[in-house]
């Protein structure tokens, strides 16, 4: 069985929902994972923020506007009166719930309940629309099988076991539709897999059922060789290895949730990235096949904090780095890049939730300097560190102040840390000289 995930834009308009119907209606049995309609999760986050900021009237305004927009979409999509009423009843229940939330005190649990509504709405609507079109489909509630543990990591064995139970407890169907993104936590409360998490839902289900393939349907023809939001003349890449895709997703290629390939790489389940608006385009196939050497793609990750830990006396003493790492471990803060010299070690993090406490601890053993607003630019390709073009990087970026370099951590990745204000210029220059054959 295949797992097909459709992102926000793919379910964000009547035309795209019709494309989704055509793509999934091929006679094969499949699992369909849906995101919320584009813009909905952002609105739900804004509603939760209004509640947190104690401006419930503004939250109610947003809820009413969103409800009106859904009513219009439902009228256009569901021409069958009975199904139209059924979806409107369900939707009204969701919006009544949201209004009730505005009378409550803010909590993370309340926010998680609010943001979960987007995927519940989109799946309900698509399921009824497919019924109207005479296509056999069934809803599989994600909250009955998708779960994270106390460390917010997916509980793989639970998901596998309960997905099977969920599948066996509904009527046999050609298409099973489920919600991306949402899950339960270890306290049985509604939670989620972080923004963009529907990709992760799809590969977690793919691994649970040992799917033949996982397809991620979005609004672009696959993974491009640079970030199309900031760079001109980017091109789709037809093949990526799991390692290459994992590096790109982790270092900022928004097309994939950072953890997307983690669940499927061990079982070698291919992941195909496709465009809902252009289904004939090849897209990108992520598999265990490695292709030619050299720089294949560039991604960038923002909101990076660089921490310089200076301690001439202690650095050479064994055990110093252990103390440093322990501090990050205590505060569950992963380190992305790291470089060392005789007198200092510099490292980067992107999670600043415990920054103050981390600094306080580090200051007990060293002198600390912190630079915020940094970006990691990550160059990815099979054996990229051995490639002859690599020497050009410093020439291409001669006008950019490079704060840190990570070379050789893996064969497939070279990372550069720059000030975020230099990011777009750096990405464009790298694109022009590395991929557009402009000569230096
Ligand atoms: P979905 O809602 O379908 O999950 P996303 O917005 O999460 O879609 O991801 C698709 C978007 O990712 C594209 O529209 C594009 O702007 C952005 N993107 C960023 N980097 C890349 C890249 N390297 N290749 C393709 N798309 C990228
Ligand atoms: N709807 C969620 C978000 O906007 C999950 C997703 O789209 O993958 O982040
Ligand atoms: Mg996404």
Short mmCIF file of C-alpha atoms and ligand atoms in Angstrom, two decimals:
data_model
loop_
_atom_site.label_atom_id
_atom_site.label_comp_id
_atom_site.label_asym_id
_atom_site.label_seq_id
_atom_site.Cartn_x
_atom_site.Cartn_y
_atom_site.Cartn_z
CA UNK A 1 0.00 0.00 0.00
CA UNK A 2 1.16 3.57 -0.66
CA UNK A 3 0.82 6.57 1.66
CA UNK A 4 0.00 9.87 -0.06
CA UNK A 5 0.27 13.12 1.88
CA UNK A 6 -1.29 16.34 0.59
CA UNK A 7 -0.13 19.67 1.99
CA UNK A 8 -2.03 22.85 2.78
CA UNK A 9 -2.08 24.29 -0.73
CA UNK A 10 -3.18 20.95 -2.17
CA UNK A 11 -6.38 21.17 -0.11
CA UNK A 12 -6.50 24.97 -0.11
CA UNK A 13 -8.87 25.61 -3.04
CA UNK A 14 -11.71 23.87 -4.86
CA UNK A 15 -9.54 23.40 -7.95
CA UNK A 16 -6.75 21.78 -5.97
CA UNK A 17 -9.15 19.54 -4.02
CA UNK A 18 -10.43 18.31 -7.41
CA UNK A 19 -6.81 17.59 -8.42
CA UNK A 20 -6.39 15.61 -5.20
CA UNK A 21 -9.51 13.59 -6.03
CA UNK A 22 -8.15 12.77 -9.52
CA UNK A 23 -4.74 11.77 -8.13
CA UNK A 24 -6.08 9.43 -5.45
CA UNK A 25 -8.90 7.93 -7.49
CA UNK A 26 -6.81 5.36 -9.42
CA UNK A 27 -8.38 2.16 -8.06
CA UNK A 28 -5.47 1.34 -5.70
CA UNK A 29 -5.99 0.97 -1.95
CA UNK A 30 -4.12 3.75 -0.17
CA UNK A 31 -3.69 5.87 2.95
CA UNK A 32 -4.20 9.60 2.41
CA UNK A 33 -2.71 11.99 4.98
CA UNK A 34 -4.01 15.56 4.90
CA UNK A 35 -2.79 18.89 6.24
CA UNK A 36 -5.12 21.70 7.18
CA UNK A 37 -6.23 23.98 4.32
CA UNK A 38 -3.48 26.53 3.66
CA UNK A 39 -3.59 29.45 6.06
CA UNK A 40 -5.82 27.67 8.59
CA UNK A 41 -3.10 26.59 11.02
CA UNK A 42 -1.60 30.11 10.95
CA UNK A 43 -5.05 31.52 11.81
CA UNK A 44 -5.53 28.98 14.60
CA UNK A 45 -2.12 29.90 16.04
CA UNK A 46 -3.12 33.59 15.86
CA UNK A 47 -6.40 32.78 17.69
CA UNK A 48 -4.46 30.98 20.44
CA UNK A 49 -2.09 34.00 20.66
CA UNK A 50 -5.07 36.33 21.10
CA UNK A 51 -6.27 34.16 23.99
CA UNK A 52 -2.73 34.19 25.47
CA UNK A 53 -2.63 38.00 25.09
CA UNK A 54 -6.05 38.28 26.78
CA UNK A 55 -7.80 39.82 23.75
CA UNK A 56 -10.62 37.26 23.33
CA UNK A 57 -12.71 39.62 21.16
CA UNK A 58 -9.99 39.62 18.52
CA UNK A 59 -9.93 35.81 18.69
CA UNK A 60 -13.71 35.69 18.16
CA UNK A 61 -13.41 38.02 15.12
CA UNK A 62 -10.84 35.68 13.56
CA UNK A 63 -12.98 32.62 14.36
CA UNK A 64 -16.04 34.19 12.69
CA UNK A 65 -14.09 35.17 9.57
CA UNK A 66 -12.61 31.69 9.28
CA UNK A 67 -16.06 30.13 9.76
CA UNK A 68 -17.47 32.29 6.92
CA UNK A 69 -14.60 31.27 4.62
CA UNK A 70 -15.25 27.58 5.36
CA UNK A 71 -18.99 27.99 4.72
CA UNK A 72 -18.22 29.38 1.23
CA UNK A 73 -15.80 26.54 0.42
CA UNK A 74 -18.31 23.93 1.64
CA UNK A 75 -21.07 25.39 -0.56
CA UNK A 76 -18.80 25.27 -3.60
CA UNK A 77 -17.47 21.78 -2.90
CA UNK A 78 -20.51 19.95 -1.59
CA UNK A 79 -23.45 20.36 -3.96
CA UNK A 80 -25.19 17.33 -2.45
CA UNK A 81 -27.62 18.82 0.09
CA UNK A 82 -27.37 16.00 2.65
CA UNK A 83 -23.57 15.94 2.63
CA UNK A 84 -23.45 19.74 2.59
CA UNK A 85 -25.55 19.80 5.78
CA UNK A 86 -23.47 17.06 7.37
CA UNK A 87 -20.20 18.96 6.82
CA UNK A 88 -21.75 22.26 7.92
CA UNK A 89 -22.96 20.63 11.17
CA UNK A 90 -19.49 19.25 11.82
CA UNK A 91 -17.86 22.58 11.00
CA UNK A 92 -20.25 24.52 13.25
CA UNK A 93 -19.34 22.15 16.09
CA UNK A 94 -15.64 22.94 15.53
CA UNK A 95 -16.21 26.72 15.44
CA UNK A 96 -18.46 26.60 18.54
CA UNK A 97 -15.63 24.76 20.29
CA UNK A 98 -13.17 27.48 19.22
CA UNK A 99 -15.46 30.23 20.55
CA UNK A 100 -15.77 28.31 23.84
CA UNK A 101 -11.94 28.26 24.02
CA UNK A 102 -11.89 32.08 24.10
CA UNK A 103 -13.56 31.99 27.56
CA UNK A 104 -10.79 29.81 28.95
CA UNK A 105 -7.39 30.70 30.39
CA UNK A 106 -4.51 30.14 28.01
CA UNK A 107 -2.42 26.99 28.34
CA UNK A 108 -0.23 24.98 25.95
CA UNK A 109 -2.84 22.24 26.09
CA UNK A 110 -5.56 24.73 25.01
CA UNK A 111 -3.35 25.95 22.13
CA UNK A 112 -2.71 22.36 21.00
CA UNK A 113 -6.45 21.68 21.01
CA UNK A 114 -7.07 24.80 18.94
CA UNK A 115 -4.39 24.16 16.29
CA UNK A 116 -5.54 20.53 15.89
CA UNK A 117 -8.88 21.67 14.43
CA UNK A 118 -7.46 22.47 10.96
CA UNK A 119 -6.65 18.86 10.08
CA UNK A 120 -9.94 17.64 11.60
CA UNK A 121 -11.83 20.04 9.31
CA UNK A 122 -9.94 19.26 6.09
CA UNK A 123 -10.19 15.48 6.49
CA UNK A 124 -13.90 15.59 7.28
CA UNK A 125 -14.55 17.77 4.23
CA UNK A 126 -12.51 15.64 1.82
CA UNK A 127 -14.06 12.41 3.07
CA UNK A 128 -17.59 13.75 2.42
CA UNK A 129 -16.55 15.20 -0.94
CA UNK A 130 -15.20 11.81 -2.07
CA UNK A 131 -18.48 10.18 -0.95
CA UNK A 132 -20.38 12.73 -3.05
CA UNK A 133 -18.20 11.78 -6.03
CA UNK A 134 -18.96 8.08 -5.51
CA UNK A 135 -15.46 7.18 -4.32
CA UNK A 136 -15.11 4.69 -1.49
CA UNK A 137 -13.34 6.39 1.43
CA UNK A 138 -13.19 6.10 5.22
CA UNK A 139 -11.82 8.33 7.95
CA UNK A 140 -9.12 6.95 10.23
CA UNK A 141 -8.84 9.18 13.33
CA UNK A 142 -5.14 10.00 13.81
CA UNK A 143 -5.68 10.48 17.54
CA UNK A 144 -6.42 6.77 17.84
CA UNK A 145 -2.91 5.75 16.75
CA UNK A 146 -0.48 8.70 16.52
CA UNK A 147 1.35 9.29 19.79
CA UNK A 148 4.48 10.97 21.13
CA UNK A 149 6.35 10.04 24.31
CA UNK A 150 7.56 12.19 27.22
CA UNK A 151 10.53 13.40 25.10
CA UNK A 152 8.11 14.42 22.32
CA UNK A 153 9.46 11.65 20.09
CA UNK A 154 7.00 9.44 18.17
CA UNK A 155 6.20 6.23 20.02
CA UNK A 156 6.95 3.92 17.09
CA UNK A 157 5.72 0.63 18.54
CA UNK A 158 2.46 2.21 19.76
CA UNK A 159 1.85 3.81 16.36
CA UNK A 160 2.45 0.52 14.54
CA UNK A 161 0.18 -1.48 16.82
CA UNK A 162 -2.63 1.08 16.97
CA UNK A 163 -2.57 1.95 13.30
CA UNK A 164 -3.28 -1.71 12.57
CA UNK A 165 -6.11 -1.73 15.13
CA UNK A 166 -7.57 1.47 13.61
CA UNK A 167 -7.39 0.03 10.09
CA UNK A 168 -9.10 -3.19 11.17
CA UNK A 169 -11.85 -1.42 13.10
CA UNK A 170 -13.25 0.62 10.20
CA UNK A 171 -15.12 -0.65 7.19
CA UNK A 172 -13.05 -1.86 4.26
CA UNK A 173 -12.39 0.92 1.85
CA UNK A 174 -10.32 1.91 -1.14
CA UNK A 175 -9.13 5.17 0.41
CA UNK A 176 -8.37 5.75 4.08
CA UNK A 177 -8.09 9.42 5.04
CA UNK A 178 -6.31 10.54 8.17
CA UNK A 179 -5.08 13.75 9.77
CA UNK A 180 -1.45 14.76 9.51
CA UNK A 181 0.32 16.75 12.23
CA UNK A 182 -1.90 15.89 15.22
CA UNK A 183 -1.23 13.26 17.87
CA UNK A 184 -1.70 12.45 21.55
CA UNK A 185 1.07 12.90 24.09
CA UNK A 186 2.07 10.62 26.96
CA UNK A 187 -0.65 12.21 29.14
CA UNK A 188 -3.36 11.45 26.57
CA UNK A 189 -3.62 15.14 25.69
CA UNK A 190 -3.83 16.45 22.13
CA UNK A 191 -0.43 17.53 20.82
CA UNK A 192 1.29 17.77 17.43
CA UNK A 193 4.45 16.93 15.49
CA UNK A 194 5.41 20.62 15.14
CA UNK A 195 4.74 22.91 12.18
CA UNK A 196 4.91 21.11 8.86
CA UNK A 197 4.42 17.83 10.76
CA UNK A 198 2.05 16.16 8.27
CA UNK A 199 5.08 15.02 6.25
CA UNK A 200 6.32 13.26 9.39
CA UNK A 201 2.87 11.66 9.96
CA UNK A 202 3.06 10.24 6.43
CA UNK A 203 6.46 8.61 6.86
CA UNK A 204 5.60 7.35 10.36
CA UNK A 205 2.55 5.60 8.88
CA UNK A 206 4.67 4.48 5.91
CA UNK A 207 7.12 2.80 8.28
CA UNK A 208 4.32 1.33 10.43
CA UNK A 209 2.75 -0.48 7.46
CA UNK A 210 6.01 -0.99 5.52
CA UNK A 211 4.47 0.97 2.66
CA UNK A 212 5.57 0.45 -0.89
CA UNK A 213 6.19 4.21 -1.19
CA UNK A 214 5.38 7.47 0.58
CA UNK A 215 4.37 10.38 -1.65
CA UNK A 216 4.46 13.99 -0.46
CA UNK A 217 2.21 16.08 -2.73
CA UNK A 218 2.81 19.81 -2.50
CA UNK A 219 2.84 23.03 -4.55
CA UNK A 220 6.22 22.66 -6.30
CA UNK A 221 7.88 20.11 -8.62
CA UNK A 222 9.96 18.45 -5.90
CA UNK A 223 13.06 19.49 -3.98
CA UNK A 224 14.83 22.37 -5.73
CA UNK A 225 18.58 22.90 -5.66
CA UNK A 226 18.15 26.12 -3.67
CA UNK A 227 15.42 27.90 -1.73
CA UNK A 228 12.90 29.16 -4.35
CA UNK A 229 11.45 31.65 -1.87
CA UNK A 230 14.67 33.68 -1.92
CA UNK A 231 16.69 32.62 -4.96
CA UNK A 232 16.05 33.05 -8.69
CA UNK A 233 16.59 30.23 -11.20
CA UNK A 234 16.34 27.25 -8.89
CA UNK A 235 15.72 23.82 -10.45
CA UNK A 236 14.10 20.59 -9.26
CA UNK A 237 16.41 17.69 -8.36
CA UNK A 238 15.22 14.34 -9.73
CA UNK A 239 16.98 12.04 -7.24
CA UNK A 240 18.27 12.39 -3.70
CA UNK A 241 19.66 9.83 -1.28
CA UNK A 242 18.09 9.55 2.18
CA UNK A 243 21.23 11.15 3.64
CA UNK A 244 21.09 14.12 1.27
CA UNK A 245 17.35 14.66 1.84
CA UNK A 246 17.78 14.40 5.62
CA UNK A 247 20.53 17.07 5.60
CA UNK A 248 18.46 19.42 3.41
CA UNK A 249 15.29 18.98 5.46
CA UNK A 250 17.14 19.44 8.74
CA UNK A 251 18.96 22.53 7.50
CA UNK A 252 15.92 24.43 6.32
CA UNK A 253 14.46 23.12 3.03
CA UNK A 254 10.86 23.93 4.00
CA UNK A 255 9.39 21.45 1.54
CA UNK A 256 10.08 18.69 4.09
CA UNK A 257 9.58 18.56 7.86
CA UNK A 258 13.09 18.14 9.34
CA UNK A 259 12.43 14.53 10.45
CA UNK A 260 10.56 13.32 7.35
CA UNK A 261 12.98 10.65 6.16
CA UNK A 262 13.94 9.36 9.63
CA UNK A 263 11.18 6.72 9.96
CA UNK A 264 11.57 5.23 6.46
CA UNK A 265 15.28 5.16 5.68
CA UNK A 266 16.06 1.96 7.64
CA UNK A 267 13.41 0.03 5.68
CA UNK A 268 14.41 1.68 2.42
CA UNK A 269 10.89 2.94 1.72
CA UNK A 270 11.18 5.52 -1.08
CA UNK A 271 9.73 9.00 -0.62
CA UNK A 272 8.52 10.78 -3.74
CA UNK A 273 7.91 14.54 -3.79
CA UNK A 274 5.23 15.54 -6.31
CA UNK A 275 3.33 18.64 -7.41
CA UNK A 276 -0.48 18.46 -7.00
CA UNK A 277 -0.86 21.24 -9.59
CA UNK A 278 1.42 19.48 -12.09
CA UNK A 279 1.15 15.72 -11.46
CA UNK A 280 3.00 14.78 -14.66
CA UNK A 281 6.23 16.45 -13.55
CA UNK A 282 8.81 13.90 -12.33
CA UNK A 283 9.33 15.53 -8.92
CA UNK A 284 12.03 14.16 -6.62
CA UNK A 285 12.62 10.54 -5.68
CA UNK A 286 14.34 10.05 -2.33
CA UNK A 287 15.82 6.54 -2.02
CA UNK A 288 18.97 4.72 -0.96
CA UNK A 289 20.54 5.25 -4.38
CA UNK A 290 23.41 7.71 -4.39
CA UNK A 291 24.12 9.50 -7.63
CA UNK A 292 26.98 11.66 -8.87
CA UNK A 293 29.36 13.51 -6.54
CA UNK A 294 29.42 17.25 -6.04
CA UNK A 295 27.25 20.06 -4.69
CA UNK A 296 23.66 19.16 -5.45
CA UNK A 297 21.60 21.54 -3.35
CA UNK A 298 21.77 24.38 -0.87
CA UNK A 299 19.46 25.13 2.05
CA UNK A 300 19.46 27.67 4.84
CA UNK A 301 18.20 27.62 8.39
CA UNK A 302 17.45 30.88 10.24
CA UNK A 303 17.12 31.88 13.92
CA UNK A 304 20.48 30.35 14.75
CA UNK A 305 22.37 31.43 17.87
CA UNK A 306 26.17 31.15 17.95
CA UNK A 307 27.79 30.69 21.35
CA UNK A 308 31.54 31.16 21.77
CA UNK A 309 32.95 29.46 24.86
CA UNK A 310 36.40 30.84 25.66
CA UNK A 311 38.66 29.25 28.21
CA UNK A 312 42.37 29.23 27.37
CA UNK A 313 43.29 27.31 30.49
CA UNK A 314 40.63 24.64 30.44
CA UNK A 315 40.06 23.83 26.78
CA UNK A 316 43.00 21.48 26.52
CA UNK A 317 42.12 19.81 29.78
CA UNK A 318 40.29 16.58 29.08
CA UNK A 319 36.75 16.61 30.36
CA UNK A 320 36.11 20.26 29.46
CA UNK A 321 34.00 19.52 26.39
CA UNK A 322 32.13 16.88 28.36
CA UNK A 323 31.10 19.57 30.86
CA UNK A 324 30.00 21.84 28.02
CA UNK A 325 27.92 19.12 26.35
CA UNK A 326 26.36 18.10 29.64
CA UNK A 327 24.92 21.59 30.06
CA UNK A 328 23.21 21.35 26.67
CA UNK A 329 22.00 17.87 27.51
CA UNK A 330 20.45 18.99 30.81
CA UNK A 331 18.43 21.62 28.93
CA UNK A 332 17.58 19.22 26.07
CA UNK A 333 19.02 21.64 23.52
CA UNK A 334 20.60 20.08 20.44
CA UNK A 335 23.81 21.55 19.00
CA UNK A 336 23.92 21.98 15.20
CA UNK A 337 27.44 23.16 14.32
CA UNK A 338 30.61 23.03 16.35
CA UNK A 339 34.21 24.21 15.77
CA UNK A 340 37.15 24.32 18.13
CA UNK A 341 40.44 26.21 18.39
CA UNK A 342 43.23 26.38 20.91
CA UNK A 343 41.44 28.97 23.04
CA UNK A 344 37.74 28.66 22.31
CA UNK A 345 34.94 26.45 21.09
CA UNK A 346 32.06 27.88 19.06
CA UNK A 347 28.79 26.10 18.62
CA UNK A 348 25.29 26.85 17.39
CA UNK A 349 21.78 26.10 18.61
CA UNK A 350 18.37 26.99 17.19
CA UNK A 351 16.26 26.34 20.27
CA UNK A 352 16.54 29.41 22.53
CA UNK A 353 13.95 28.34 25.12
CA UNK A 354 16.63 27.67 27.75
CA UNK A 355 19.30 30.05 26.46
CA UNK A 356 19.50 32.15 29.64
CA UNK A 357 19.92 29.11 31.85
CA UNK A 358 22.51 27.58 29.49
CA UNK A 359 24.54 30.82 29.49
CA UNK A 360 24.35 31.02 33.26
CA UNK A 361 25.76 27.50 33.57
CA UNK A 362 28.44 28.03 30.91
CA UNK A 363 29.60 31.26 32.58
CA UNK A 364 30.59 29.21 35.59
CA UNK A 365 33.32 27.51 33.55
CA UNK A 366 34.23 29.95 30.73
CA UNK A 367 33.82 33.38 29.15
CA UNK A 368 30.79 33.41 26.85
CA UNK A 369 29.91 35.46 23.76
CA UNK A 370 26.50 35.11 22.10
CA UNK A 371 25.60 36.15 18.53
CA UNK A 372 21.92 35.99 17.58
CA UNK A 373 20.32 36.37 14.11
CA UNK A 374 22.65 33.93 12.41
CA UNK A 375 21.84 31.55 9.53
CA UNK A 376 23.38 28.21 8.62
CA UNK A 377 23.91 27.77 4.90
CA UNK A 378 24.21 24.11 4.14
CA UNK A 379 25.68 22.70 0.92
CA UNK A 380 24.65 19.12 0.28
CA UNK A 381 25.70 16.45 -2.18
CA UNK A 382 27.17 12.99 -2.27
CA UNK A 383 30.80 13.20 -1.18
CA UNK A 384 30.62 16.98 -1.47
CA UNK A 385 33.71 17.49 0.70
CA UNK A 386 35.85 15.67 -1.87
CA UNK A 387 34.57 17.52 -4.89
CA UNK A 388 36.83 19.74 -6.97
CA UNK A 389 34.37 22.69 -6.98
CA UNK A 390 34.49 22.98 -3.21
CA UNK A 391 37.54 25.27 -3.29
CA UNK A 392 35.43 27.91 -5.07
CA UNK A 393 33.20 28.52 -2.05
CA UNK A 394 35.55 31.05 -0.48
CA UNK A 395 36.03 32.89 -3.77
CA UNK A 396 32.27 33.07 -4.35
CA UNK A 397 31.63 34.32 -0.82
CA UNK A 398 34.68 36.58 -0.56
CA UNK A 399 32.51 39.60 0.37
CA UNK A 400 30.55 37.73 3.04
CA UNK A 401 31.70 37.47 6.63
CA UNK A 402 31.66 33.75 7.41
CA UNK A 403 31.35 33.24 11.16
CA UNK A 404 31.89 29.45 11.30
CA UNK A 405 32.54 26.55 8.92
CA UNK A 406 31.77 22.89 9.37
CA UNK A 407 33.64 20.70 6.90
CA UNK A 408 34.06 16.96 7.12
CA UNK A 409 31.41 16.29 9.77
CA UNK A 410 29.89 14.12 7.09
CA UNK A 411 31.01 13.59 3.51
CA UNK A 412 27.71 14.99 2.27
CA UNK A 413 27.54 18.35 4.00
CA UNK A 414 29.48 21.59 4.26
CA UNK A 415 27.87 24.19 6.54
CA UNK A 416 28.68 27.89 6.77
CA UNK A 417 27.38 30.24 9.44
CA UNK A 418 26.63 33.79 8.28
CA UNK A 419 24.73 36.77 9.64
CA UNK A 420 21.10 36.41 8.54
CA UNK A 421 21.28 39.77 6.73
CA UNK A 422 23.86 38.17 4.36
CA UNK A 423 21.82 35.02 3.74
CA UNK A 424 19.89 35.85 0.57
CA UNK A 425 22.89 37.42 -1.13
CA UNK A 426 25.01 34.38 -0.24
CA UNK A 427 22.38 31.90 -1.47
CA UNK A 428 21.96 33.75 -4.77
CA UNK A 429 25.72 34.00 -5.37
CA UNK A 430 26.25 30.33 -4.61
CA UNK A 431 23.39 29.49 -6.96
CA UNK A 432 24.75 31.64 -9.80
CA UNK A 433 28.29 30.34 -9.61
CA UNK A 434 27.69 26.72 -8.67
CA UNK A 435 24.59 25.87 -10.71
CA UNK A 436 24.23 28.52 -13.41
CA UNK A 437 27.78 28.09 -14.75
CA UNK A 438 28.60 31.76 -14.32
CA UNK A 439 32.41 31.91 -14.16
CA UNK A 440 34.24 33.61 -11.38
P1 LIG B 1 2.89 21.95 2.05
O1 LIG B 1 1.86 22.90 2.57
O2 LIG B 1 2.45 21.21 0.83
O3 LIG B 1 3.45 21.07 3.13
P2 LIG B 1 5.20 23.65 2.26
O4 LIG B 1 4.92 25.11 2.17
O5 LIG B 1 5.46 23.09 3.61
O6 LIG B 1 4.06 22.89 1.51
O7 LIG B 1 6.48 23.28 1.34
C1 LIG B 1 6.52 23.65 0.00
C2 LIG B 1 7.27 24.97 -0.12
O8 LIG B 1 8.61 24.81 0.35
C3 LIG B 1 7.47 25.44 -1.56
O9 LIG B 1 6.35 26.15 -2.01
C4 LIG B 1 8.72 26.31 -1.45
O10 LIG B 1 8.42 27.67 -1.34
C5 LIG B 1 9.38 25.90 -0.13
N1 LIG B 1 10.76 25.46 -0.28
C6 LIG B 1 11.81 25.89 0.48
N2 LIG B 1 12.96 25.31 0.09
C7 LIG B 1 12.65 24.49 -0.95
C8 LIG B 1 13.40 23.64 -1.80
N3 LIG B 1 14.72 23.49 -1.65
N4 LIG B 1 12.76 22.99 -2.78
C9 LIG B 1 11.43 23.13 -2.95
N5 LIG B 1 10.65 23.91 -2.19
C10 LIG B 1 11.24 24.58 -1.19
N1 LIG B 2 -1.10 22.22 9.28
C1 LIG B 2 0.19 22.07 9.92
C2 LIG B 2 1.04 23.33 9.66
O1 LIG B 2 0.58 24.25 8.99
C3 LIG B 2 0.92 20.83 9.51
C4 LIG B 2 1.34 20.74 8.06
O2 LIG B 2 0.88 21.53 7.24
O3 LIG B 2 2.13 19.84 7.74
O4 LIG B 2 2.13 23.39 10.13
MG1 LIG B 3 4.85 21.38 4.63
#
